[in-house]
XYZ file of C-alpha atoms in Angstrom:
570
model
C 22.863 14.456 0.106
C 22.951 11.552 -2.404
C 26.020 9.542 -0.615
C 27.053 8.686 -4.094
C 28.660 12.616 -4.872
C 26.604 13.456 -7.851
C 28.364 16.314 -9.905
C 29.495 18.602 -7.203
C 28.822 22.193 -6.701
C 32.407 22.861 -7.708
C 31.812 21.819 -11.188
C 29.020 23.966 -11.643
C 31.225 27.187 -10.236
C 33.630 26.014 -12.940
C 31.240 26.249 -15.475
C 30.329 30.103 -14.470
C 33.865 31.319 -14.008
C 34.545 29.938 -17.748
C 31.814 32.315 -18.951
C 32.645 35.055 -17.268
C 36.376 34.851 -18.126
C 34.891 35.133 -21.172
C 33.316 38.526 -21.164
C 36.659 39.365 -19.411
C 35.518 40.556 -16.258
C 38.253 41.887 -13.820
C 38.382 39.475 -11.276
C 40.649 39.252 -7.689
C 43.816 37.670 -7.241
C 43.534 33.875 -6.256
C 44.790 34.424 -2.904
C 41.515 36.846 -2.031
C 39.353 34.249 -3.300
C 37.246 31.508 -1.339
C 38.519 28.146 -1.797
C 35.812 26.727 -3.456
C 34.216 23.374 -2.394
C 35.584 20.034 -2.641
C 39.096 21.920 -3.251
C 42.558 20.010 -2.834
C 46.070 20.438 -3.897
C 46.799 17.702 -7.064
C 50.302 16.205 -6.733
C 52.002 14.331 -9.337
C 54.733 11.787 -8.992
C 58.070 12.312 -11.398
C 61.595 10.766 -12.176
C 59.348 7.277 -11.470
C 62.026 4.524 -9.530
C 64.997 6.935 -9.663
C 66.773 8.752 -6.941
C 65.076 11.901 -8.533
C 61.580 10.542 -7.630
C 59.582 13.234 -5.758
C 56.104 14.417 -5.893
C 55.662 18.131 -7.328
C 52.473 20.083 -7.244
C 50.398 19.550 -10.310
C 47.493 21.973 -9.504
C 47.996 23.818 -5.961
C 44.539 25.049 -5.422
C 41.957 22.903 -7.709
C 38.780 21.197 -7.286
C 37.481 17.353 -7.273
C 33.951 15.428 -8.300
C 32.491 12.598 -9.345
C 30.471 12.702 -12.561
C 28.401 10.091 -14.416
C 28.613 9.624 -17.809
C 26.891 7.359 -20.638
C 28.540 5.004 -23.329
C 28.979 6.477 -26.590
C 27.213 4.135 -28.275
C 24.147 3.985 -29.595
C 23.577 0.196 -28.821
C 24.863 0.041 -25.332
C 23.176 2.269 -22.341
C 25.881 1.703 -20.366
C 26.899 3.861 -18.054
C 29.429 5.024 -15.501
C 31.119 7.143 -12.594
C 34.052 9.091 -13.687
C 36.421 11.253 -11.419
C 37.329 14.991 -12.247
C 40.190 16.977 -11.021
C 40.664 20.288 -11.726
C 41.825 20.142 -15.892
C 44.169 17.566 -15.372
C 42.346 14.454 -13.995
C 39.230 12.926 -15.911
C 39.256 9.138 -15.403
C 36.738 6.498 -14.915
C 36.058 4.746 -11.494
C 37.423 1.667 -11.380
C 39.997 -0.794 -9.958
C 42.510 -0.294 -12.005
C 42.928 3.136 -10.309
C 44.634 1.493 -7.091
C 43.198 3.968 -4.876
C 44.805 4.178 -1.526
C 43.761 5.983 1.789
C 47.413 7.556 3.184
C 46.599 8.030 6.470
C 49.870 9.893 7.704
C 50.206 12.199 5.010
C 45.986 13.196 4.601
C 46.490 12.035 0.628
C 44.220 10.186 -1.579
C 46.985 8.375 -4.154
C 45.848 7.009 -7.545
C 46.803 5.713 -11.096
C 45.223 7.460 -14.022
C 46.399 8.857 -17.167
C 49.798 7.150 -17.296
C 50.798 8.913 -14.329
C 51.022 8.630 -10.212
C 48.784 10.893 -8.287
C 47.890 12.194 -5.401
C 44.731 14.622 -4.372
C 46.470 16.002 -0.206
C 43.699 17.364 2.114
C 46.184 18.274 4.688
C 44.327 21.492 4.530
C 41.049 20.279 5.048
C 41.705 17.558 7.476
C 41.177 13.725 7.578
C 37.285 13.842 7.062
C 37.353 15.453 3.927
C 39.813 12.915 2.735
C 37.681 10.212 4.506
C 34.540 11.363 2.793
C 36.519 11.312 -0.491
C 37.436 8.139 -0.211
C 33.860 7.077 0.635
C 32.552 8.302 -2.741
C 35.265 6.867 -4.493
C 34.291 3.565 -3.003
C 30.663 3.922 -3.619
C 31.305 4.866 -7.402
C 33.396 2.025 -7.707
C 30.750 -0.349 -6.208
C 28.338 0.773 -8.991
C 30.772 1.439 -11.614
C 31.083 -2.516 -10.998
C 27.863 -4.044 -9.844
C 25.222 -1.919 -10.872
C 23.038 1.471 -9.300
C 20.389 -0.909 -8.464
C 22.076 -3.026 -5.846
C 23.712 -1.894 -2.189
C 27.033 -2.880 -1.171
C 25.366 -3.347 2.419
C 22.699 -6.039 0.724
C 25.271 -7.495 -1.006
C 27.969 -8.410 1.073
C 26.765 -7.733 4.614
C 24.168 -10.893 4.140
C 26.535 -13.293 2.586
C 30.138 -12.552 4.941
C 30.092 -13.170 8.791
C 31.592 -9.934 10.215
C 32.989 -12.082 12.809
C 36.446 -12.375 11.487
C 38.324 -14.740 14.516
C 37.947 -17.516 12.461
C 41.069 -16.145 10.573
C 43.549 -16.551 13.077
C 41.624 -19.234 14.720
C 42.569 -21.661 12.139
C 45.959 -21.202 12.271
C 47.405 -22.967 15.486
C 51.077 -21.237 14.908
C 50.041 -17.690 14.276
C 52.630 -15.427 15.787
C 51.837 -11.469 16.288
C 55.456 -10.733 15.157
C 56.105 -13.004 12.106
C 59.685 -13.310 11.077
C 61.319 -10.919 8.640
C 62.073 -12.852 5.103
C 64.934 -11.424 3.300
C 65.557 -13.213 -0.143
C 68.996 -13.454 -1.663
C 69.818 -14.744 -5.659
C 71.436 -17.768 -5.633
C 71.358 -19.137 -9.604
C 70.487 -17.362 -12.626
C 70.892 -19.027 -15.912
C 70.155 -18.423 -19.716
C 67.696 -20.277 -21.135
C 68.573 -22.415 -24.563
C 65.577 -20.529 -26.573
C 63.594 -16.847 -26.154
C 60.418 -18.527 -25.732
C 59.587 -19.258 -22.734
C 56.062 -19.318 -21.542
C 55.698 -22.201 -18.889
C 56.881 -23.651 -15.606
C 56.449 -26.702 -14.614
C 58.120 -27.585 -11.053
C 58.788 -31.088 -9.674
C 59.086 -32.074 -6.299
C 61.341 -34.835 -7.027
C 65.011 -34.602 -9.136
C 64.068 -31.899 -12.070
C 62.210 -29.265 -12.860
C 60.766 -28.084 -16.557
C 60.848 -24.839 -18.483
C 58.011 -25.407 -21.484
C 58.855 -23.552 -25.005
C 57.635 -23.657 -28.426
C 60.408 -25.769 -29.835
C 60.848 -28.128 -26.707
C 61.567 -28.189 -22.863
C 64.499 -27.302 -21.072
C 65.103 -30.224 -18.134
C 66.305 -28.420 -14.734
C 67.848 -30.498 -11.392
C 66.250 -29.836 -8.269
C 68.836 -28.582 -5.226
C 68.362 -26.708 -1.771
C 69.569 -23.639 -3.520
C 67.048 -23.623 -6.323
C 67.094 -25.210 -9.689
C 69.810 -25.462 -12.179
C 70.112 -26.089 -15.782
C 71.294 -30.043 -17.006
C 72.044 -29.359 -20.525
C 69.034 -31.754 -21.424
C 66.772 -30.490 -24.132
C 63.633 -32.037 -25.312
C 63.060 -30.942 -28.825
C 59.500 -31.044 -29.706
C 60.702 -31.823 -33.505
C 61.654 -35.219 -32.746
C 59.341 -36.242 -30.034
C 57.680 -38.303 -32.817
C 54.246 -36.525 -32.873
C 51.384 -37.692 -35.004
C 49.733 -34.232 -35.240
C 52.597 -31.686 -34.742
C 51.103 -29.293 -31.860
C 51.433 -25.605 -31.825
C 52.404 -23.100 -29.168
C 51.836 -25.571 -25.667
C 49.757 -23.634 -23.133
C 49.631 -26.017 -20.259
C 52.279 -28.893 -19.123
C 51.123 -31.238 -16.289
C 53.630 -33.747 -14.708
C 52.267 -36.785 -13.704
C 53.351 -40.626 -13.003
C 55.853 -40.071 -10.467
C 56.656 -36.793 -12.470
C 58.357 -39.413 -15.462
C 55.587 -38.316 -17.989
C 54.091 -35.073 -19.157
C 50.847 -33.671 -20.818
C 51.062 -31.089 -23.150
C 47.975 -29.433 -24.065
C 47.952 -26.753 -26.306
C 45.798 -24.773 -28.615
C 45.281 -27.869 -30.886
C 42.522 -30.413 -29.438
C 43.389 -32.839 -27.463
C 46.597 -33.771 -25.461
C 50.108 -35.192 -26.015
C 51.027 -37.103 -23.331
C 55.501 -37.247 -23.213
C 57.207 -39.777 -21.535
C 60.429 -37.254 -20.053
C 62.851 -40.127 -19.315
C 63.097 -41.158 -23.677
C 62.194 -37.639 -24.667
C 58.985 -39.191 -26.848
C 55.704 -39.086 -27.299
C 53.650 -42.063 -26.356
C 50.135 -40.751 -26.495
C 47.928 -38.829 -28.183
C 44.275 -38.061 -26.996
C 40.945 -36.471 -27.687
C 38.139 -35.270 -25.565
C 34.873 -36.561 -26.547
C 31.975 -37.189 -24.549
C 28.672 -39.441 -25.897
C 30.560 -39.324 -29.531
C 30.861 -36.042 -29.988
C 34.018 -33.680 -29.752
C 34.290 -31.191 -27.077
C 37.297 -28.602 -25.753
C 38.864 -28.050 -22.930
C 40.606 -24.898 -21.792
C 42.544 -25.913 -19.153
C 43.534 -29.542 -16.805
C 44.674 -29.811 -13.442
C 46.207 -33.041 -11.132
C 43.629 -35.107 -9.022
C 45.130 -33.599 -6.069
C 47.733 -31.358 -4.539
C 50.001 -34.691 -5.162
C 49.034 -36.594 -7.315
C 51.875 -35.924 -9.892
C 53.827 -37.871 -7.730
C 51.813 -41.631 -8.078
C 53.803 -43.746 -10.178
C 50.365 -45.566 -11.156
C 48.150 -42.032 -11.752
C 45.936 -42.590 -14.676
C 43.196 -39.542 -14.608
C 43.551 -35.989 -14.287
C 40.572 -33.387 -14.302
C 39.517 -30.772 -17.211
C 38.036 -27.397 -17.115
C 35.872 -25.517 -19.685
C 33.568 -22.129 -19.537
C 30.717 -24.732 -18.680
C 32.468 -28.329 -17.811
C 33.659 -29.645 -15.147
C 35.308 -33.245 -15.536
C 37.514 -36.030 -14.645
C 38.627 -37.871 -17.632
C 40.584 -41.305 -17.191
C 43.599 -42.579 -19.797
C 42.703 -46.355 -19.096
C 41.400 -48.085 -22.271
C 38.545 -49.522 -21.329
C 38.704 -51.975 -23.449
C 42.519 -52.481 -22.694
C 43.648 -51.850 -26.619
C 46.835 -50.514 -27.223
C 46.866 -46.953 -29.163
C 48.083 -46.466 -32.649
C 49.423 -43.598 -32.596
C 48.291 -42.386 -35.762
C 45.172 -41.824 -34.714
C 44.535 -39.664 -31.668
C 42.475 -42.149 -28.879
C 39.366 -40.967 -26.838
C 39.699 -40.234 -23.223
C 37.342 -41.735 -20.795
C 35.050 -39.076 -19.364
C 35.216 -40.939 -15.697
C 33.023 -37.674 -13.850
C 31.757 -34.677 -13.982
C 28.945 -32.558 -15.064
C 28.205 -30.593 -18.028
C 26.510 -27.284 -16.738
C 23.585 -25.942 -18.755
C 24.720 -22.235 -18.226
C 25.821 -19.971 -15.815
C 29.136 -21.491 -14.396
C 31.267 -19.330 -16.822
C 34.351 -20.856 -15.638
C 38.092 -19.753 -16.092
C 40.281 -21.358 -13.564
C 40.549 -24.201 -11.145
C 42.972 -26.179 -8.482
C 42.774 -28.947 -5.989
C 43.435 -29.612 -2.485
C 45.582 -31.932 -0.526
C 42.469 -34.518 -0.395
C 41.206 -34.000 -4.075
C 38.840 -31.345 -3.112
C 38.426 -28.819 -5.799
C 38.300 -24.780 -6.299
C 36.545 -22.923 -9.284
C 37.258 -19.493 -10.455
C 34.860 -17.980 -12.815
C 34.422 -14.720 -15.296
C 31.610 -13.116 -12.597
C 34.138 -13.540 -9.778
C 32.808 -16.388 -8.325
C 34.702 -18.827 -6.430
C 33.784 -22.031 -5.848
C 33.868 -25.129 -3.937
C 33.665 -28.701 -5.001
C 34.155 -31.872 -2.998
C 35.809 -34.414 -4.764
C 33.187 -37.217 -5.242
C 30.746 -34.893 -6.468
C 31.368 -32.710 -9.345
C 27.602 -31.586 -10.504
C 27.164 -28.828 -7.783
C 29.196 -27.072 -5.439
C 29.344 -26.971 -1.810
C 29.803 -23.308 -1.096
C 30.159 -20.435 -3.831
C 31.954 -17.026 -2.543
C 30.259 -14.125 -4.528
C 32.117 -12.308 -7.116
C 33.776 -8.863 -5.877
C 33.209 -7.087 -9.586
C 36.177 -8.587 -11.355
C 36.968 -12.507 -12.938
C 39.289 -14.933 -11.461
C 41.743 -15.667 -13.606
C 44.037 -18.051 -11.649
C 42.922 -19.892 -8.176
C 44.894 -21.913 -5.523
C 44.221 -23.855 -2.728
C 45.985 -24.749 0.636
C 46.983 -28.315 1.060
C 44.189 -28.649 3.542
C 41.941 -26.939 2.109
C 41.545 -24.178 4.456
C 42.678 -21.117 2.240
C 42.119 -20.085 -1.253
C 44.233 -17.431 -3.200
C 42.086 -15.883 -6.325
C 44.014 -13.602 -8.852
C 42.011 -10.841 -10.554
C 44.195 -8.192 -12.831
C 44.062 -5.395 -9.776
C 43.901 -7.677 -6.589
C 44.393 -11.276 -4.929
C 41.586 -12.414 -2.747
C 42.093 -14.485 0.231
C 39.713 -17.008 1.415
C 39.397 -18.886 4.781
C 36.826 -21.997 4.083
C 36.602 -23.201 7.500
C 33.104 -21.997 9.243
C 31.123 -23.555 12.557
C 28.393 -26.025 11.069
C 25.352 -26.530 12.685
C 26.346 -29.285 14.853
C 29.193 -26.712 16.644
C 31.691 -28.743 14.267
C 34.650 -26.727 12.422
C 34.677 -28.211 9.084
C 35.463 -26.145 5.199
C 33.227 -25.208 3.275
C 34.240 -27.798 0.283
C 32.232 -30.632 3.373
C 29.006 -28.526 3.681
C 27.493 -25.075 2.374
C 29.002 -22.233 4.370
C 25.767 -20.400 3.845
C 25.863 -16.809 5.665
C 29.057 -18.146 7.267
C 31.303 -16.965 5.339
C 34.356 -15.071 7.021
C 35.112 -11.545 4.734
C 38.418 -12.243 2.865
C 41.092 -10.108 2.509
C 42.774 -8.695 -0.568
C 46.077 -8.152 -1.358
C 47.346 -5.095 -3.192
C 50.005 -3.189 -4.840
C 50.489 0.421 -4.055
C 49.618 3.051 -6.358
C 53.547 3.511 -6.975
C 54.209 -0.067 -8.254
C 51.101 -0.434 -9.996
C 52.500 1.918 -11.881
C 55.899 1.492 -12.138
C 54.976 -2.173 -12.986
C 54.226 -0.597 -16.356
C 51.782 -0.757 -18.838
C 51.274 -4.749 -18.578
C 50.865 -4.520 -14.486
C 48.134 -7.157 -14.461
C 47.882 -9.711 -11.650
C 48.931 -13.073 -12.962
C 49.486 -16.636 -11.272
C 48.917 -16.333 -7.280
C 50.219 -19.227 -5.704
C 50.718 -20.817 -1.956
C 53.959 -21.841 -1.348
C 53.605 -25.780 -2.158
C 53.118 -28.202 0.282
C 52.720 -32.439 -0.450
C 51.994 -33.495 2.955
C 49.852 -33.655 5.792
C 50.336 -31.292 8.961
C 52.763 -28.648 6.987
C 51.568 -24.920 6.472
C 52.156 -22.593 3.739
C 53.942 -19.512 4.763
C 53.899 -17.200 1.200
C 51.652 -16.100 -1.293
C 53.651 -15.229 -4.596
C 52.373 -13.740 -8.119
C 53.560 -11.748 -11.218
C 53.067 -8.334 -12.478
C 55.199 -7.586 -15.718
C 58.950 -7.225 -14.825
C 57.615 -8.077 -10.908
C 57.435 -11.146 -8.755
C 55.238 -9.675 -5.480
C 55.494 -12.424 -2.471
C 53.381 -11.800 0.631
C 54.323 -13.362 4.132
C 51.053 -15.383 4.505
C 51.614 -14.950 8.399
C 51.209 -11.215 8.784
C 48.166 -11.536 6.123
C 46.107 -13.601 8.776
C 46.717 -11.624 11.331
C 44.331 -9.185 12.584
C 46.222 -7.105 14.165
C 48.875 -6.207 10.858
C 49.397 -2.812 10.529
C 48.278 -2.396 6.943
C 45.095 -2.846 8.612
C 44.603 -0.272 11.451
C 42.360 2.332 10.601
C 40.836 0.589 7.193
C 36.966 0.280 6.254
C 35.350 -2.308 4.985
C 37.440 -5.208 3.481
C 40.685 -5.819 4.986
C 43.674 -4.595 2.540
C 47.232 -5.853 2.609
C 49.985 -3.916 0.902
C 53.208 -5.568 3.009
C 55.146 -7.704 0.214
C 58.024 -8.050 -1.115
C 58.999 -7.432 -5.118
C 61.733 -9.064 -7.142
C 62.605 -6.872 -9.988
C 63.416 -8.722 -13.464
C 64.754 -7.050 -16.626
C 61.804 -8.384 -18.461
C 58.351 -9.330 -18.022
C 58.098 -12.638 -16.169
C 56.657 -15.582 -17.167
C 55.741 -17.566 -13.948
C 56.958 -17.481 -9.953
C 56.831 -20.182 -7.969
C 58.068 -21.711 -4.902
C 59.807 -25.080 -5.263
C 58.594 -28.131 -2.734
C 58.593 -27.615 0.387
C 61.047 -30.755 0.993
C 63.452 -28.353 -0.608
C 63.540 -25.888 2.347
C 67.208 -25.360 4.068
C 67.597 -26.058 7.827
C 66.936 -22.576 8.889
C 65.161 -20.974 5.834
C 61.048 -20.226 6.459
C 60.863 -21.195 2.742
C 61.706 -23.488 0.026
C 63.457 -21.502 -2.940
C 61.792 -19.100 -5.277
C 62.172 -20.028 -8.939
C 61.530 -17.159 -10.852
C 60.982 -17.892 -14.885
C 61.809 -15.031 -17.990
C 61.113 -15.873 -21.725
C 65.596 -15.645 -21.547
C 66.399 -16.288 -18.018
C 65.899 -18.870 -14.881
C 66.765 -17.521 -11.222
C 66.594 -19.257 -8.043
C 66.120 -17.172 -4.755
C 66.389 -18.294 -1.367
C 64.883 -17.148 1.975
C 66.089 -16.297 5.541
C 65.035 -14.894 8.558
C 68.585 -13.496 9.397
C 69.144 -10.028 9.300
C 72.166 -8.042 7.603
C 72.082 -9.981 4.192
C 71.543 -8.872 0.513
C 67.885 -8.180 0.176
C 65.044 -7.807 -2.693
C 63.011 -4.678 -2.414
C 60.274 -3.904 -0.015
């Protein structure tokens, strides 16, 4: 039997019985009837995050299958593995579906349609669900990569199903991590409605980025709290007023800032005086060129008084650019002055990047629209040392460990976790931003929402944003992963994901899947999450605060390990 459930014989039986209903042909009742192949009960959740929630039977006695269907159009040949259920159900395969394997209760549970599903097979046992699942998975595979290549070819040649290099790497790993509780310590209005940036500092203030200016914050143990200092873009003396900012980067012992924004170019603001002091272009050999996004030199750098370069990102670039004159002139601001292009490669085709970060050292980690990941040291820029294949969906957002040891990739449905470290071929333990990993490559492990808060997220439940907890030094660990879906902040304790052993784990195929979080619910959607500096962190706390941004509100959340306090929801 083709493994990938062409249309089943259920379908087919559907077909008949709607022509002979037809001719209107007596037929039995349902109860003296065969249940026909494939068949499940189709469960529907209601009343959503209410105490009314409960599921309620949708179709009692109804029939599943995959089917394949083509594009409607007449220019694309496109096509695709859609799931059937009964007259209710008809919904392409795909990610956004957040299907997920409930072991205890022999249910398949899904997103489709607007709604929360579930298919039960507790009449049919746990290898009809099982073999369910397996379709599912197979559709999915081609529904995203293609009917002409094998998941097995894929990803069996380029990850190392030896996966004790997880836990390995992590000296401290305890079997029975800590439970975090979080508790709201500040929340405060912000001075304007349009909020769209966060920029933390891990010295005296912190930085909420709007359209008309930036709101200045004071760093404390608690969290962050407003100072009643407002930086109003209007008067910040710019030569080329910018529009709506979509990147600030603090820098210089976190006293300046650069602003880049849909307009070429950067502004570069000196945060102590409030003005503007720079202006600068990209241009490389005379001729103009964009950037879509910029990054520090390293995990710390915003925190060198002297710091003078900073790198850039486009779909095919990948550069450090240097605000040195080099012929030591000083800039008239009326005119917009060229950055030095002091590295980097420009990339013929094929890199399609999106995202980027940097390590503790300077090392540096790609996303890209295929779903690539990958690694760069920092002295060479032109190719990278190790590239992770693409799962089926872009990166939009990466992150790196201060060592270097873990990356966090954000796709809309999932975050991937990476472990770079690998054996070389001198029996040395080393990342895989030093050498190629090659076929060494450990399988990472995603991170999920449940079906339930997928959907409850709402209609804008996209991954955005995954983030370590940060670290500035040497011989310090993170201990979260946090990120943002609509009116959610999701935080994972990095702890139980590295271990093996987890019980989101037991019983899973393939990939590793981790759906143990917490959320933090917010009466609008969210604009960032992060956690402050880990020099922030309170004598007994396993975390620095959680600053949690809105386009109207700031909150600050702390952490403990102790039990019987206020908690977010699991």
């Amino acid at each position: 039997m083709d493994r990938r459930c062409l249309k089943s014989p259920s379908s087919v039986l559907d077909e008949v019985e709607t022509k002979l209903r037809a001719l209107k042909l007596k037929y039995t009742s349902t109860e003296e009837q065969e249940a026909p192949p494939n068949s499940v009960e189709l469960l529907r959740y209601i009343n959503g995050n209410t105490p009314k929630a409960k599921w309620v039977a949708a179709e009692k006695l109804t029939s599943y299958c995959f089917l394949k269907t083509t594009s409607s159009h007449e220019d694309s040949e496109k096509e695709w593995w859609v799931l059937k259920v009964g007259s209710k159900i008809r919904e392409k395969v795909s990610d956004e579906m957040r299907l997920k394997k409930a072991y205890k209760d022999q249910r398949a549970e899904f997103v489709a349609q607007g709604g929360y599903w579930a298919l039960s097979f507790s009449s049919g046992g746990e290898d009809l669900l099982t073999a369910f699942v397996s379709s599912f998975n197979n559709c999915l595979f081609e529904n995203n990569h293609g009917d002409d290549l094998n998941e097995a070819n894929i990803f069996d040649k380029d990850f190392n199903p030896d996966d004790s290099m997880w836990e390995e790497a992590d000296d401290i790993l305890l079997k029975t991590p800590p439970r975090d509780l979080l508790t709201e310590a500040f929340e405060e209005a912000t001075s304007e409605e349009s909020i769209h940036s966060l920029a933390l500092g891990a010295l005296d203030n912190s930085f909420l980025v709007g359209d008309s200016g930036i709101q200045v914050f004071k760093n404390m143990r608690q969290g962050v709290q407003g100072t009643g200092v407002f930086v109003d873009f209007d008067a910040a003396a710019y030569a080329s007023p910018p529009n709506k900012k979509k990147k600030a980067l603090l820098m210089r012992a976190e006293t300046n800032m650069l602003l880049m924004s849909q307009n070429p170019g950067i502004h570069q603001l000196d945060i102590e005086t409030g003005k503007v002091i720079s202006e600068w272009k990209f241009e490389k050999d005379g001729v103009d060129i964009s950037m879509t996004d910029i990054t520090n030199d390293a995990k710390a750098a915003q925190l060198d008084p002297s710091g003078s370069t900073f790198l850039g990102l486009d779909t095919n670039r990948l550069c450090r650019w240097d605000m040195r004159d080099p012929v030591g002139m000083v800039q008239d601001l009326a005119t917009p002055t060229v950055l030095t292009w002091a590295q980097g490669h420009q990339f013929s085709r094929g890199t399609g990047f999106s995202c980027f970060a940097t390590t503790g050292d300077g090392s540096i980690v790609t996303g890209s629209f295929d779903g690539q990941i990958r690694l760069y040291s920092r002295d060479n820029l032109n190719k990278a040392k190790t590239a992770f294949p693409g799962l089926g969906a872009p990166v939009t957002h990466v992150d790196a460990t201060y060592d270097g040891k873990w990356i966090v990739g954000t796709t809309d449905t999932y975050l991937i976790v990476i472990s770079t470290l690998f054996t070389d071929k001198a029996g040395k333990t080393t990342t895989g931003f030093e050498g190629p990993m090659g076929n060494n490559m450990s399988a990472p492990r995603l991170l999920k929402l449940t079906p339930l808060h997928a959907h409850l997220a709402g209609s804008n439940n996209k991954f955005r944003n995954a983030q370590f907890s940060w670290v500035t030094e040497d011989g310090k660990q993170e201990r979260h992963v946090v990120a943002t879906v609509g009116k959610f902040s999701v935080i994972w304790n990095f702890q139980q994901v590295k271990d093996g052993s987890h019980e989101c784990y037991h019983e899973q195929e393939g990939m590793k899947k981790c759906y143990c979080y917490k959320i933090v619910l917010r009466n609008e959607s969210i604009v960032d999450s992060r956690f402050m500096n880990d020099n922030f962190a309170v004598s007994g706390s396993p975390e620095a605060p959680l600053v949690i941004a809105t386009p109207m509100k700031v909150s600050s959340f702390s952490l403990s390990s102790k039990r019987g306090r206020k908690q977010a929801s699991d």
